[in-house]
mmCIF file of C-alpha atoms in Angstrom:
data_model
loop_
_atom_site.group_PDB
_atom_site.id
_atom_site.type_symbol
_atom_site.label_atom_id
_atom_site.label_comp_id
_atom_site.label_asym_id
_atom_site.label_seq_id
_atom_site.Cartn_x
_atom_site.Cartn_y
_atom_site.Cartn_z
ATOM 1 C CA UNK X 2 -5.858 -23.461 4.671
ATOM 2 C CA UNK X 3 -9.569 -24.441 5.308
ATOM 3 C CA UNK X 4 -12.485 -23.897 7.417
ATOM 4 C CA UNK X 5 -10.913 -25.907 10.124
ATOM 5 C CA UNK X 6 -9.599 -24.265 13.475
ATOM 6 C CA UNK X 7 -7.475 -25.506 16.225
ATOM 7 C CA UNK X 8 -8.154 -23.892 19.744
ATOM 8 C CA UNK X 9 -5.094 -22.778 20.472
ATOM 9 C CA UNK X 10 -4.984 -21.121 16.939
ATOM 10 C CA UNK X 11 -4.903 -16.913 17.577
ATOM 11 C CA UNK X 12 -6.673 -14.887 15.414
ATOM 12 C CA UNK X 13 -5.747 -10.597 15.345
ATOM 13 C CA UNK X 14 -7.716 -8.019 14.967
ATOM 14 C CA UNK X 15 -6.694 -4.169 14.043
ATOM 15 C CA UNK X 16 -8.599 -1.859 16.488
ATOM 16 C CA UNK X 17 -8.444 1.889 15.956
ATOM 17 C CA UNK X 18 -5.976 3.698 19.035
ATOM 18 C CA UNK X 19 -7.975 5.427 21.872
ATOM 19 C CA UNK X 20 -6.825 8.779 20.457
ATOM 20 C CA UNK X 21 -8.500 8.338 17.362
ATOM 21 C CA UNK X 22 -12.020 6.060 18.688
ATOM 22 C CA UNK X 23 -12.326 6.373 22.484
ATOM 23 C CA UNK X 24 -14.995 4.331 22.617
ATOM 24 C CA UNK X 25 -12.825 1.074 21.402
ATOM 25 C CA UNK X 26 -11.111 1.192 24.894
ATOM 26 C CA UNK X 27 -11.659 1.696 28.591
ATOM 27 C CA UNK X 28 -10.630 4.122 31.187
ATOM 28 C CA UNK X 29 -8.185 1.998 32.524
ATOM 29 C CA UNK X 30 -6.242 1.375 28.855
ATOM 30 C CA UNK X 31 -7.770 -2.297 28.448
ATOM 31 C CA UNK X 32 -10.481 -2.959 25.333
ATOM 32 C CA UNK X 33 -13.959 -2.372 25.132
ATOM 33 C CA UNK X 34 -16.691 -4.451 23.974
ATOM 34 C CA UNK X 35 -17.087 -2.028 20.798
ATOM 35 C CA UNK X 36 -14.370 -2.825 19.352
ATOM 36 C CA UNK X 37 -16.151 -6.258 18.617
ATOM 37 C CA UNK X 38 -19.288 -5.043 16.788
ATOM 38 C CA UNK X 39 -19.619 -5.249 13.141
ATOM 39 C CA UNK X 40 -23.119 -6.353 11.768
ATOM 40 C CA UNK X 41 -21.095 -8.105 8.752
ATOM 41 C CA UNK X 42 -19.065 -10.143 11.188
ATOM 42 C CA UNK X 43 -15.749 -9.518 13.401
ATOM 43 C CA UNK X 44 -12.733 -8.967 10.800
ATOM 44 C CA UNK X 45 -9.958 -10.979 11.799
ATOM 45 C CA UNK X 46 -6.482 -12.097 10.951
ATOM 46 C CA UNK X 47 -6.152 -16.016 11.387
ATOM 47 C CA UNK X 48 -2.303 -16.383 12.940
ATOM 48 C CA UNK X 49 -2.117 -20.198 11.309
ATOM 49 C CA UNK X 50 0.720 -20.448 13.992
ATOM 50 C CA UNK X 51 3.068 -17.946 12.880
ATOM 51 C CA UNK X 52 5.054 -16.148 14.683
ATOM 52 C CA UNK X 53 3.309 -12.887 16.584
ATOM 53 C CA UNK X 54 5.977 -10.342 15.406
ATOM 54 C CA UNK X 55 5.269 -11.780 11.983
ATOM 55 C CA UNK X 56 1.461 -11.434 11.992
ATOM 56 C CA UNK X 57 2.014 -7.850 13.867
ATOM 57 C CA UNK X 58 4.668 -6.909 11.147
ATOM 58 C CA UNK X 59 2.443 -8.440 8.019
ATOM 59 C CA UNK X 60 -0.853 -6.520 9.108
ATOM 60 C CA UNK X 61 1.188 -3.142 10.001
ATOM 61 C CA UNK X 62 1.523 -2.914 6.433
ATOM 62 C CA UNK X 63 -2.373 -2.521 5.984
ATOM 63 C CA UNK X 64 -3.664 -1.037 9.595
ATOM 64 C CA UNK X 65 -3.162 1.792 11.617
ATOM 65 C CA UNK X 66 -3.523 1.451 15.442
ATOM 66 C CA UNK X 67 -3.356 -1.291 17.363
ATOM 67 C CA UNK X 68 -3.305 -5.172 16.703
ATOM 68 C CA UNK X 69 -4.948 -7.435 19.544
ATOM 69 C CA UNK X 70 -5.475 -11.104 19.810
ATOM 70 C CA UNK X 71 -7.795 -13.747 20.805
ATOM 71 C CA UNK X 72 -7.854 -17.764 20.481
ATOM 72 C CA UNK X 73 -10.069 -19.809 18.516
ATOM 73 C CA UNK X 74 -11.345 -21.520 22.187
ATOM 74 C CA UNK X 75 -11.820 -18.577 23.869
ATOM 75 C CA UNK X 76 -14.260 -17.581 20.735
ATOM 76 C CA UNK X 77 -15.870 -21.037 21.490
ATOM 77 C CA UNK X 78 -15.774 -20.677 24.657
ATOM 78 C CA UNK X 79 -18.873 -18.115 24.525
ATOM 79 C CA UNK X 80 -20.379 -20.112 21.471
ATOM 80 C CA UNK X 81 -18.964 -17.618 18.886
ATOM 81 C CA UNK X 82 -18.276 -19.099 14.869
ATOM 82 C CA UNK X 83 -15.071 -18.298 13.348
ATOM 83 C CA UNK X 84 -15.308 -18.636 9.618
ATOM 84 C CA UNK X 85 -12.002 -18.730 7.105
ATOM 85 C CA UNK X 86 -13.014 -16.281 4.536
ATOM 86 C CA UNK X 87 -9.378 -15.065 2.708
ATOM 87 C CA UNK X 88 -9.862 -11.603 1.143
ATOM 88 C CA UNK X 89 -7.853 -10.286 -2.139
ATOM 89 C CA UNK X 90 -5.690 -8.627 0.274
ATOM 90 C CA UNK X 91 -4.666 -11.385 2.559
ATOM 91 C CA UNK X 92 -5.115 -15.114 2.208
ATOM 92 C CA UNK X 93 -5.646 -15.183 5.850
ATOM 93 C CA UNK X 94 -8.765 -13.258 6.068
ATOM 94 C CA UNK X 95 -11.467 -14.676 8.763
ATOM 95 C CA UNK X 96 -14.066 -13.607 10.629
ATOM 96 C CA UNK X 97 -15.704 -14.337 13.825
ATOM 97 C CA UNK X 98 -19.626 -14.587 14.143
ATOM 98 C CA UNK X 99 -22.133 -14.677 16.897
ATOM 99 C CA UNK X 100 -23.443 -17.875 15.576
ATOM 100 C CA UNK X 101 -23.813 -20.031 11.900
ATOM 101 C CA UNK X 102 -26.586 -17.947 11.230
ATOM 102 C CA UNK X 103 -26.167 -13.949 13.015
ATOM 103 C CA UNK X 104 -22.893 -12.671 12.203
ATOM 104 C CA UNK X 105 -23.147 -9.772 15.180
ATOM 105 C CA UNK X 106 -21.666 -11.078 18.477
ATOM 106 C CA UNK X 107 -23.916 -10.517 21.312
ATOM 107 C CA UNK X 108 -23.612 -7.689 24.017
ATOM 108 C CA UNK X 109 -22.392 -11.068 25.946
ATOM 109 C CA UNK X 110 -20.255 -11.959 23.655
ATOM 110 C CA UNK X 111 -18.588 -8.895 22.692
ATOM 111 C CA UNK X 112 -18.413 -8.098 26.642
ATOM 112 C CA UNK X 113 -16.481 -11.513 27.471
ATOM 113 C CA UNK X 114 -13.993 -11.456 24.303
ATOM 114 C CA UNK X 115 -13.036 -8.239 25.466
ATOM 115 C CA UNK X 116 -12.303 -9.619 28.675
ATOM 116 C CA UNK X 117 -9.779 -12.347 27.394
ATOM 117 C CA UNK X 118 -8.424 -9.922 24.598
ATOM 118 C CA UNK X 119 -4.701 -9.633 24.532
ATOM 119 C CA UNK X 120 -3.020 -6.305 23.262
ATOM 120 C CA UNK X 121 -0.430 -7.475 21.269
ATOM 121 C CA UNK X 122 0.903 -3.886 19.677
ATOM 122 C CA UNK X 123 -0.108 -0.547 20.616
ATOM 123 C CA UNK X 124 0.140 2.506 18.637
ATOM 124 C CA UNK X 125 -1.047 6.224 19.838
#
């Protein structure tokens, strides 16, 4: 694997359960923003086209809570970087930045990858 993403790639991210952070989801059970703010840059799970139960079942084994999903164009899409940095723990390690240079996504951008986030497993 390299620094080179296809649009259609996902990437996953592990997002606490609204019983444990409230404030990574909204009223009406969909995602909030804050679950996309990290001043080091948006931890993220590259799915290098494998199958979703796979990815789901593979980061189960290191996360508690739930497991949600974006694409690599919708991060474009609102002029976010993702960034292939594998970790000790997992060879698919990424993250996503708000640009080359910040690694914090903007209130914009945080507000619109919520928007297009899909919940992929949900735990209570």
């Amino acid at each position: 694997m390299n620094n080179t993403f296809s649009d259609c790639e996902k990437l996953y991210r592990a997002v606490f359960p609204a019983s444990y952070i409230q404030m990574f989801w909204k009223k009406d059970g969909t995602i909030s923003s804050a679950a996309f703010s990290d001043r080091e840059g948006l931890s993220v799970e590259r799915g290098n086209f494998r199958d979703d139960k796979n990815v789901i079942e593979e980061m189960r084994k290191f996360f508690k809570g739930c497991i949600i999903s974006l694409t690599v164009g919708q991060c474009k899409t609102v002029d976010a970087v993702v960034k292939y940095k594998p970790s000790s723990r997992s060879e698919y390690h990424s993250e996503i930045h708000g640009s080359e240079t910040t690694p914090l996504l903007s209130k914009s951008q945080r507000k619109h990858l919520a928007a297009d986030a899909k919940i992929e497993y949900y735990e209570a």
